[in-house]
Amino acid sequence: FDDLQDLINNTMSAGRTSGGLIEASSAAGNVKVNLGTGFIKITDSPNGLTRSFNWPNTIIVAGALPGNIIDKETNYIYIDYSAGVPVPKATTDRTTIELNRMFTLGRVYRDGVTLHIVNSGVNLYNHMRNNHERLIGVRGFERASGGVIAEKLVRYLTSTDGVFYLGANKIATTQQDTSPTGPPDILTRWYHDAGGNWVSNTGIEGASAAGQISNEHYDTPTGLADIGVARYGVFWLF
């Protein structure tokens, strides 16, 4: 890059930086797009000249013509700079919204004079943090590969190397082997005591060795209970 403008042109997308709230207008069925600011490319190129700009309060009227707020349709509200002037517009065909000289602000479903409005679209501000929060909220702690659990010998456990993600953070785990022929790695059992509290045990549990899954007891809210004849225990591994 030769200068800051080149950096902006080659790395920044078109999008909103402030304002642009979509709301119902005073006239039934019409939509008001409030004034706002953003960045946009002046040519339909991902590396085109990128400029900051603002747009005024704009009313988009209800009707049956293209560009109106169409009844019984999802209307996508967007900024259009294709003619060299930023203008809030509406379309029912999202595929017509370009990636460079246009960007969405939200969407409106019109049911007669009732408007169902979602303010969404392309927001440039604090993008990395917002994306991280989305990953945490939607995906949580997520397995990418590995971490496969298997039995070894009799009721001992192994797991393979694993790759997991927490938000945008990559977390690697190493293989585990709780059998006597392994390191052996520690198997920690968690269960409730008589008072309903979580307690742990890493040692021998009944006739089960330290690294084995028990075949004698299962957990209840008030402590361990015996696994009866023709019954089985369910154990969650984490």
PDB file of C-alpha atoms in Angstrom:
ATOM      1  CA  PHE A   1       0.000   0.000   0.000  1.00  0.00           C
ATOM      2  CA  ASP A   2       1.170   3.513  -0.773  1.00  0.00           C
ATOM      3  CA  ASP A   3      -1.043   5.341   1.715  1.00  0.00           C
ATOM      4  CA  LEU A   4      -3.969   5.073   4.113  1.00  0.00           C
ATOM      5  CA  GLN A   5      -6.482   5.406   1.278  1.00  0.00           C
ATOM      6  CA  ASP A   6      -5.066   2.276  -0.380  1.00  0.00           C
ATOM      7  CA  LEU A   7      -5.417   0.406   2.908  1.00  0.00           C
ATOM      8  CA  ILE A   8      -9.054   1.481   3.216  1.00  0.00           C
ATOM      9  CA  ASN A   9      -9.836   0.634  -0.417  1.00  0.00           C
ATOM     10  CA  ASN A  10      -8.383  -2.862  -0.168  1.00  0.00           C
ATOM     11  CA  THR A  11      -9.616  -3.925   3.268  1.00  0.00           C
ATOM     12  CA  MET A  12     -12.862  -2.096   4.083  1.00  0.00           C
ATOM     13  CA  SER A  13     -16.353  -3.116   3.011  1.00  0.00           C
ATOM     14  CA  ALA A  14     -19.279  -0.828   2.329  1.00  0.00           C
ATOM     15  CA  GLY A  15     -21.487  -0.425   5.383  1.00  0.00           C
ATOM     16  CA  ARG A  16     -23.128   1.722   8.034  1.00  0.00           C
ATOM     17  CA  THR A  17     -21.220   3.510  10.804  1.00  0.00           C
ATOM     18  CA  SER A  18     -24.089   5.378  12.503  1.00  0.00           C
ATOM     19  CA  GLY A  19     -27.787   6.184  12.217  1.00  0.00           C
ATOM     20  CA  GLY A  20     -29.988   4.629   9.555  1.00  0.00           C
ATOM     21  CA  LEU A  21     -32.757   3.486  11.908  1.00  0.00           C
ATOM     22  CA  ILE A  22     -35.729   2.071  10.003  1.00  0.00           C
ATOM     23  CA  GLU A  23     -39.118   2.884  11.533  1.00  0.00           C
ATOM     24  CA  ALA A  24     -42.761   3.395  10.594  1.00  0.00           C
ATOM     25  CA  SER A  25     -43.553   6.793   9.089  1.00  0.00           C
ATOM     26  CA  SER A  26     -46.520   8.938  10.092  1.00  0.00           C
ATOM     27  CA  ALA A  27     -48.374   7.823   6.948  1.00  0.00           C
ATOM     28  CA  ALA A  28     -49.738   4.267   7.259  1.00  0.00           C
ATOM     29  CA  GLY A  29     -47.606   1.693   5.465  1.00  0.00           C
ATOM     30  CA  ASN A  30     -44.755   4.091   4.707  1.00  0.00           C
ATOM     31  CA  VAL A  31     -41.243   3.607   6.076  1.00  0.00           C
ATOM     32  CA  LYS A  32     -38.841   6.242   7.373  1.00  0.00           C
ATOM     33  CA  VAL A  33     -35.099   5.664   7.048  1.00  0.00           C
ATOM     34  CA  ASN A  34     -33.368   8.020   9.458  1.00  0.00           C
ATOM     35  CA  LEU A  35     -30.253   9.942   8.482  1.00  0.00           C
ATOM     36  CA  GLY A  36     -26.991   8.094   8.857  1.00  0.00           C
ATOM     37  CA  THR A  37     -23.343   7.758   7.916  1.00  0.00           C
ATOM     38  CA  GLY A  38     -21.190   5.058   6.408  1.00  0.00           C
ATOM     39  CA  PHE A  39     -18.481   4.031   3.973  1.00  0.00           C
ATOM     40  CA  ILE A  40     -19.131   2.973   0.401  1.00  0.00           C
ATOM     41  CA  LYS A  41     -17.202   2.177  -2.770  1.00  0.00           C
ATOM     42  CA  ILE A  42     -17.865   4.451  -5.721  1.00  0.00           C
ATOM     43  CA  THR A  43     -17.380   1.647  -8.280  1.00  0.00           C
ATOM     44  CA  ASP A  44     -18.655  -1.925  -8.290  1.00  0.00           C
ATOM     45  CA  SER A  45     -15.244  -3.309  -7.361  1.00  0.00           C
ATOM     46  CA  PRO A  46     -14.078  -4.866  -4.074  1.00  0.00           C
ATOM     47  CA  ASN A  47     -10.958  -2.672  -4.293  1.00  0.00           C
ATOM     48  CA  GLY A  48     -12.703   0.469  -5.529  1.00  0.00           C
ATOM     49  CA  LEU A  49     -12.223   3.935  -4.059  1.00  0.00           C
ATOM     50  CA  THR A  50     -13.942   3.915  -0.658  1.00  0.00           C
ATOM     51  CA  ARG A  51     -15.484   7.092   0.702  1.00  0.00           C
ATOM     52  CA  SER A  52     -17.215   8.154   3.879  1.00  0.00           C
ATOM     53  CA  PHE A  53     -20.624   9.709   3.312  1.00  0.00           C
ATOM     54  CA  ASN A  54     -23.953  10.531   4.913  1.00  0.00           C
ATOM     55  CA  TRP A  55     -27.589  10.370   3.823  1.00  0.00           C
ATOM     56  CA  PRO A  56     -30.648  12.401   4.906  1.00  0.00           C
ATOM     57  CA  ASN A  57     -33.943  11.309   6.460  1.00  0.00           C
ATOM     58  CA  THR A  58     -35.849   9.509   3.714  1.00  0.00           C
ATOM     59  CA  ILE A  59     -39.434   8.279   3.325  1.00  0.00           C
ATOM     60  CA  ILE A  60     -40.062   5.146   1.250  1.00  0.00           C
ATOM     61  CA  VAL A  61     -43.761   4.974   0.397  1.00  0.00           C
ATOM     62  CA  ALA A  62     -46.062   1.971   0.412  1.00  0.00           C
ATOM     63  CA  GLY A  63     -47.283   0.857  -2.989  1.00  0.00           C
ATOM     64  CA  ALA A  64     -47.212  -1.808  -5.665  1.00  0.00           C
ATOM     65  CA  LEU A  65     -44.402  -0.420  -7.835  1.00  0.00           C
ATOM     66  CA  PRO A  66     -40.749  -1.528  -7.707  1.00  0.00           C
ATOM     67  CA  GLY A  67     -39.003   0.507  -5.011  1.00  0.00           C
ATOM     68  CA  ASN A  68     -42.186   0.875  -2.930  1.00  0.00           C
ATOM     69  CA  ILE A  69     -42.839  -0.978   0.304  1.00  0.00           C
ATOM     70  CA  ILE A  70     -44.703  -3.895  -1.270  1.00  0.00           C
ATOM     71  CA  ASP A  71     -47.600  -5.539   0.574  1.00  0.00           C
ATOM     72  CA  LYS A  72     -47.238  -9.181   1.712  1.00  0.00           C
ATOM     73  CA  GLU A  73     -43.530  -9.157   0.804  1.00  0.00           C
ATOM     74  CA  THR A  74     -40.181  -8.920   2.574  1.00  0.00           C
ATOM     75  CA  ASN A  75     -38.761  -5.536   1.560  1.00  0.00           C
ATOM     76  CA  TYR A  76     -34.991  -5.148   1.909  1.00  0.00           C
ATOM     77  CA  ILE A  77     -33.966  -1.604   2.841  1.00  0.00           C
ATOM     78  CA  TYR A  78     -30.547  -0.605   1.547  1.00  0.00           C
ATOM     79  CA  ILE A  79     -28.267   2.264   0.565  1.00  0.00           C
ATOM     80  CA  ASP A  80     -27.613   2.654  -3.168  1.00  0.00           C
ATOM     81  CA  TYR A  81     -24.633   4.682  -4.428  1.00  0.00           C
ATOM     82  CA  SER A  82     -24.680   3.372  -8.018  1.00  0.00           C
ATOM     83  CA  ALA A  83     -25.728   6.766  -9.426  1.00  0.00           C
ATOM     84  CA  GLY A  84     -23.089   8.653  -7.423  1.00  0.00           C
ATOM     85  CA  VAL A  85     -25.440   9.845  -4.658  1.00  0.00           C
ATOM     86  CA  PRO A  86     -26.263   7.727  -1.578  1.00  0.00           C
ATOM     87  CA  VAL A  87     -30.004   7.011  -1.496  1.00  0.00           C
ATOM     88  CA  PRO A  88     -32.028   4.730   0.818  1.00  0.00           C
ATOM     89  CA  LYS A  89     -34.111   2.349  -1.299  1.00  0.00           C
ATOM     90  CA  ALA A  90     -36.254  -0.783  -1.051  1.00  0.00           C
ATOM     91  CA  THR A  91     -36.360  -4.006  -3.055  1.00  0.00           C
ATOM     92  CA  THR A  92     -38.021  -7.398  -2.697  1.00  0.00           C
ATOM     93  CA  ASP A  93     -35.132  -9.084  -4.531  1.00  0.00           C
ATOM     94  CA  ARG A  94     -32.073  -9.199  -2.298  1.00  0.00           C
ATOM     95  CA  THR A  95     -29.882 -10.514  -5.129  1.00  0.00           C
ATOM     96  CA  THR A  96     -30.051  -7.098  -6.841  1.00  0.00           C
ATOM     97  CA  ILE A  97     -28.177  -5.436  -3.956  1.00  0.00           C
ATOM     98  CA  GLU A  98     -24.543  -5.097  -5.027  1.00  0.00           C
ATOM     99  CA  LEU A  99     -21.693  -5.931  -2.675  1.00  0.00           C
ATOM    100  CA  ASN A 100     -19.695  -2.738  -3.202  1.00  0.00           C
ATOM    101  CA  ARG A 101     -21.844   0.280  -4.100  1.00  0.00           C
ATOM    102  CA  MET A 102     -24.779  -0.850  -1.969  1.00  0.00           C
ATOM    103  CA  PHE A 103     -25.370  -2.304   1.500  1.00  0.00           C
ATOM    104  CA  THR A 104     -28.388  -3.360   3.516  1.00  0.00           C
ATOM    105  CA  LEU A 105     -29.816  -1.544   6.533  1.00  0.00           C
ATOM    106  CA  GLY A 106     -32.578  -3.996   7.414  1.00  0.00           C
ATOM    107  CA  ARG A 107     -35.836  -5.451   6.209  1.00  0.00           C
ATOM    108  CA  VAL A 108     -39.557  -4.708   6.428  1.00  0.00           C
ATOM    109  CA  TYR A 109     -42.512  -7.024   5.967  1.00  0.00           C
ATOM    110  CA  ARG A 110     -45.676  -5.089   5.167  1.00  0.00           C
ATOM    111  CA  ASP A 111     -49.087  -6.538   6.033  1.00  0.00           C
ATOM    112  CA  GLY A 112     -51.520  -3.859   4.912  1.00  0.00           C
ATOM    113  CA  VAL A 113     -50.728  -0.898   7.155  1.00  0.00           C
ATOM    114  CA  THR A 114     -48.873  -3.048   9.699  1.00  0.00           C
ATOM    115  CA  LEU A 115     -45.092  -3.070   9.372  1.00  0.00           C
ATOM    116  CA  HIS A 116     -42.777  -5.711  10.802  1.00  0.00           C
ATOM    117  CA  ILE A 117     -39.326  -4.094  10.917  1.00  0.00           C
ATOM    118  CA  VAL A 118     -35.928  -5.662  11.554  1.00  0.00           C
ATOM    119  CA  ASN A 119     -32.978  -3.261  11.777  1.00  0.00           C
ATOM    120  CA  SER A 120     -30.009  -5.313  10.658  1.00  0.00           C
ATOM    121  CA  GLY A 121     -27.734  -5.019   7.639  1.00  0.00           C
ATOM    122  CA  VAL A 122     -24.023  -4.311   7.397  1.00  0.00           C
ATOM    123  CA  ASN A 123     -22.626  -2.544  10.469  1.00  0.00           C
ATOM    124  CA  LEU A 124     -18.934  -1.657  10.289  1.00  0.00           C
ATOM    125  CA  TYR A 125     -18.417  -0.464  13.850  1.00  0.00           C
ATOM    126  CA  ASN A 126     -16.693  -2.774  16.366  1.00  0.00           C
ATOM    127  CA  HIS A 127     -16.936  -5.602  13.855  1.00  0.00           C
ATOM    128  CA  MET A 128     -14.352  -7.977  15.355  1.00  0.00           C
ATOM    129  CA  ARG A 129     -15.867  -7.831  18.854  1.00  0.00           C
ATOM    130  CA  ASN A 130     -19.423  -8.223  17.561  1.00  0.00           C
ATOM    131  CA  ASN A 131     -18.388 -11.221  15.467  1.00  0.00           C
ATOM    132  CA  HIS A 132     -16.698 -12.822  18.483  1.00  0.00           C
ATOM    133  CA  GLU A 133     -19.819 -12.287  20.610  1.00  0.00           C
ATOM    134  CA  ARG A 134     -21.945 -13.866  17.888  1.00  0.00           C
ATOM    135  CA  LEU A 135     -19.697 -16.931  17.779  1.00  0.00           C
ATOM    136  CA  ILE A 136     -19.863 -17.277  21.561  1.00  0.00           C
ATOM    137  CA  GLY A 137     -23.641 -16.808  21.649  1.00  0.00           C
ATOM    138  CA  VAL A 138     -24.493 -19.104  18.733  1.00  0.00           C
ATOM    139  CA  ARG A 139     -21.707 -21.682  18.573  1.00  0.00           C
ATOM    140  CA  GLY A 140     -20.335 -21.698  22.124  1.00  0.00           C
ATOM    141  CA  PHE A 141     -17.572 -24.237  22.742  1.00  0.00           C
ATOM    142  CA  GLU A 142     -17.411 -26.202  19.500  1.00  0.00           C
ATOM    143  CA  ARG A 143     -15.521 -29.299  18.367  1.00  0.00           C
ATOM    144  CA  ALA A 144     -13.646 -29.023  15.070  1.00  0.00           C
ATOM    145  CA  SER A 145     -11.879 -32.401  14.981  1.00  0.00           C
ATOM    146  CA  GLY A 146     -10.477 -35.208  17.111  1.00  0.00           C
ATOM    147  CA  GLY A 147     -11.268 -35.700  20.782  1.00  0.00           C
ATOM    148  CA  VAL A 148     -12.669 -39.155  20.007  1.00  0.00           C
ATOM    149  CA  ILE A 149     -13.521 -41.215  23.100  1.00  0.00           C
ATOM    150  CA  ALA A 150     -12.989 -45.003  23.136  1.00  0.00           C
ATOM    151  CA  GLU A 151     -12.789 -47.852  25.651  1.00  0.00           C
ATOM    152  CA  LYS A 152      -9.441 -49.508  26.349  1.00  0.00           C
ATOM    153  CA  LEU A 153      -9.097 -52.831  28.157  1.00  0.00           C
ATOM    154  CA  VAL A 154     -12.088 -52.974  30.551  1.00  0.00           C
ATOM    155  CA  ARG A 155     -13.880 -49.648  31.189  1.00  0.00           C
ATOM    156  CA  TYR A 156     -10.732 -47.542  30.879  1.00  0.00           C
ATOM    157  CA  LEU A 157     -10.912 -44.577  28.506  1.00  0.00           C
ATOM    158  CA  THR A 158      -8.812 -43.016  25.784  1.00  0.00           C
ATOM    159  CA  SER A 159      -9.311 -39.859  23.758  1.00  0.00           C
ATOM    160  CA  THR A 160      -7.451 -38.633  20.686  1.00  0.00           C
ATOM    161  CA  ASP A 161      -5.854 -35.227  20.152  1.00  0.00           C
ATOM    162  CA  GLY A 162      -8.602 -32.672  19.602  1.00  0.00           C
ATOM    163  CA  VAL A 163      -9.163 -29.225  18.129  1.00  0.00           C
ATOM    164  CA  PHE A 164     -11.948 -27.056  19.552  1.00  0.00           C
ATOM    165  CA  TYR A 165     -13.035 -23.423  19.195  1.00  0.00           C
ATOM    166  CA  LEU A 166     -14.349 -21.008  21.800  1.00  0.00           C
ATOM    167  CA  GLY A 167     -15.499 -17.991  19.853  1.00  0.00           C
ATOM    168  CA  ALA A 168     -12.674 -17.301  17.418  1.00  0.00           C
ATOM    169  CA  ASN A 169     -10.073 -18.916  19.688  1.00  0.00           C
ATOM    170  CA  LYS A 170      -8.533 -22.250  18.709  1.00  0.00           C
ATOM    171  CA  ILE A 171      -7.994 -24.683  21.585  1.00  0.00           C
ATOM    172  CA  ALA A 172      -5.963 -27.883  21.180  1.00  0.00           C
ATOM    173  CA  THR A 173      -6.258 -30.854  23.547  1.00  0.00           C
ATOM    174  CA  THR A 174      -3.807 -33.745  23.841  1.00  0.00           C
ATOM    175  CA  GLN A 175      -4.593 -37.454  23.768  1.00  0.00           C
ATOM    176  CA  GLN A 176      -5.547 -39.099  27.054  1.00  0.00           C
ATOM    177  CA  ASP A 177      -5.292 -42.705  28.288  1.00  0.00           C
ATOM    178  CA  THR A 178      -6.583 -43.666  31.748  1.00  0.00           C
ATOM    179  CA  SER A 179      -5.533 -47.325  31.530  1.00  0.00           C
ATOM    180  CA  PRO A 180      -2.598 -48.876  33.448  1.00  0.00           C
ATOM    181  CA  THR A 181      -0.744 -49.204  30.126  1.00  0.00           C
ATOM    182  CA  GLY A 182      -1.105 -45.487  29.469  1.00  0.00           C
ATOM    183  CA  PRO A 183       0.649 -42.600  31.319  1.00  0.00           C
ATOM    184  CA  PRO A 184      -1.937 -43.194  33.021  1.00  0.00           C
ATOM    185  CA  ASP A 185      -3.982 -39.997  32.786  1.00  0.00           C
ATOM    186  CA  ILE A 186      -6.350 -39.081  35.602  1.00  0.00           C
ATOM    187  CA  LEU A 187     -10.079 -39.760  35.355  1.00  0.00           C
ATOM    188  CA  THR A 188     -11.959 -37.405  37.669  1.00  0.00           C
ATOM    189  CA  ARG A 189     -15.475 -38.517  38.581  1.00  0.00           C
ATOM    190  CA  TRP A 190     -18.047 -35.898  39.598  1.00  0.00           C
ATOM    191  CA  TYR A 191     -21.223 -36.766  41.487  1.00  0.00           C
ATOM    192  CA  HIS A 192     -23.562 -35.435  44.183  1.00  0.00           C
ATOM    193  CA  ASP A 193     -23.110 -36.037  47.891  1.00  0.00           C
ATOM    194  CA  ALA A 194     -25.948 -36.519  50.392  1.00  0.00           C
ATOM    195  CA  GLY A 195     -26.390 -32.753  50.637  1.00  0.00           C
ATOM    196  CA  GLY A 196     -26.785 -32.334  46.892  1.00  0.00           C
ATOM    197  CA  ASN A 197     -23.337 -30.771  46.433  1.00  0.00           C
ATOM    198  CA  TRP A 198     -20.996 -31.659  43.572  1.00  0.00           C
ATOM    199  CA  VAL A 199     -17.934 -33.586  44.785  1.00  0.00           C
ATOM    200  CA  SER A 200     -15.119 -35.286  42.899  1.00  0.00           C
ATOM    201  CA  ASN A 201     -13.134 -38.490  43.171  1.00  0.00           C
ATOM    202  CA  THR A 202      -9.938 -39.439  41.333  1.00  0.00           C
ATOM    203  CA  GLY A 203      -9.184 -42.615  43.259  1.00  0.00           C
ATOM    204  CA  ILE A 204     -10.625 -46.107  43.556  1.00  0.00           C
ATOM    205  CA  GLU A 205     -14.426 -46.209  43.440  1.00  0.00           C
ATOM    206  CA  GLY A 206     -15.725 -49.485  44.865  1.00  0.00           C
ATOM    207  CA  ALA A 207     -14.192 -52.323  42.882  1.00  0.00           C
ATOM    208  CA  SER A 208     -13.328 -49.956  40.021  1.00  0.00           C
ATOM    209  CA  ALA A 209      -9.746 -48.792  39.618  1.00  0.00           C
ATOM    210  CA  ALA A 210      -8.829 -45.117  39.555  1.00  0.00           C
ATOM    211  CA  GLY A 211      -9.043 -44.789  35.772  1.00  0.00           C
ATOM    212  CA  GLN A 212     -12.150 -46.907  35.223  1.00  0.00           C
ATOM    213  CA  ILE A 213     -15.775 -46.064  34.653  1.00  0.00           C
ATOM    214  CA  SER A 214     -17.729 -47.513  37.578  1.00  0.00           C
ATOM    215  CA  ASN A 215     -20.036 -50.470  36.978  1.00  0.00           C
ATOM    216  CA  GLU A 216     -21.396 -50.328  40.541  1.00  0.00           C
ATOM    217  CA  HIS A 217     -22.874 -46.872  41.081  1.00  0.00           C
ATOM    218  CA  TYR A 218     -24.753 -44.080  39.353  1.00  0.00           C
ATOM    219  CA  ASP A 219     -25.354 -40.505  40.455  1.00  0.00           C
ATOM    220  CA  THR A 220     -28.551 -39.212  42.081  1.00  0.00           C
ATOM    221  CA  PRO A 221     -29.332 -35.729  43.477  1.00  0.00           C
ATOM    222  CA  THR A 222     -28.544 -37.052  46.978  1.00  0.00           C
ATOM    223  CA  GLY A 223     -25.518 -39.251  46.372  1.00  0.00           C
ATOM    224  CA  LEU A 224     -24.421 -42.449  44.672  1.00  0.00           C
ATOM    225  CA  ALA A 225     -26.821 -45.370  44.307  1.00  0.00           C
ATOM    226  CA  ASP A 226     -26.212 -48.985  43.342  1.00  0.00           C
ATOM    227  CA  ILE A 227     -26.683 -50.070  39.745  1.00  0.00           C
ATOM    228  CA  GLY A 228     -29.142 -52.958  40.003  1.00  0.00           C
ATOM    229  CA  VAL A 229     -29.327 -56.174  38.028  1.00  0.00           C
ATOM    230  CA  ALA A 230     -29.975 -55.645  34.292  1.00  0.00           C
ATOM    231  CA  ARG A 231     -29.390 -51.901  34.722  1.00  0.00           C
ATOM    232  CA  TYR A 232     -26.678 -49.577  33.448  1.00  0.00           C
ATOM    233  CA  GLY A 233     -25.119 -46.240  34.358  1.00  0.00           C
ATOM    234  CA  VAL A 234     -24.905 -43.195  32.083  1.00  0.00           C
ATOM    235  CA  PHE A 235     -21.716 -41.117  32.290  1.00  0.00           C
ATOM    236  CA  TRP A 236     -21.063 -37.759  30.613  1.00  0.00           C
ATOM    237  CA  LEU A 237     -17.463 -37.074  29.603  1.00  0.00           C
ATOM    238  CA  PHE A 238     -16.103 -33.522  29.448  1.00  0.00           C
TER     239      PHE A 238
END
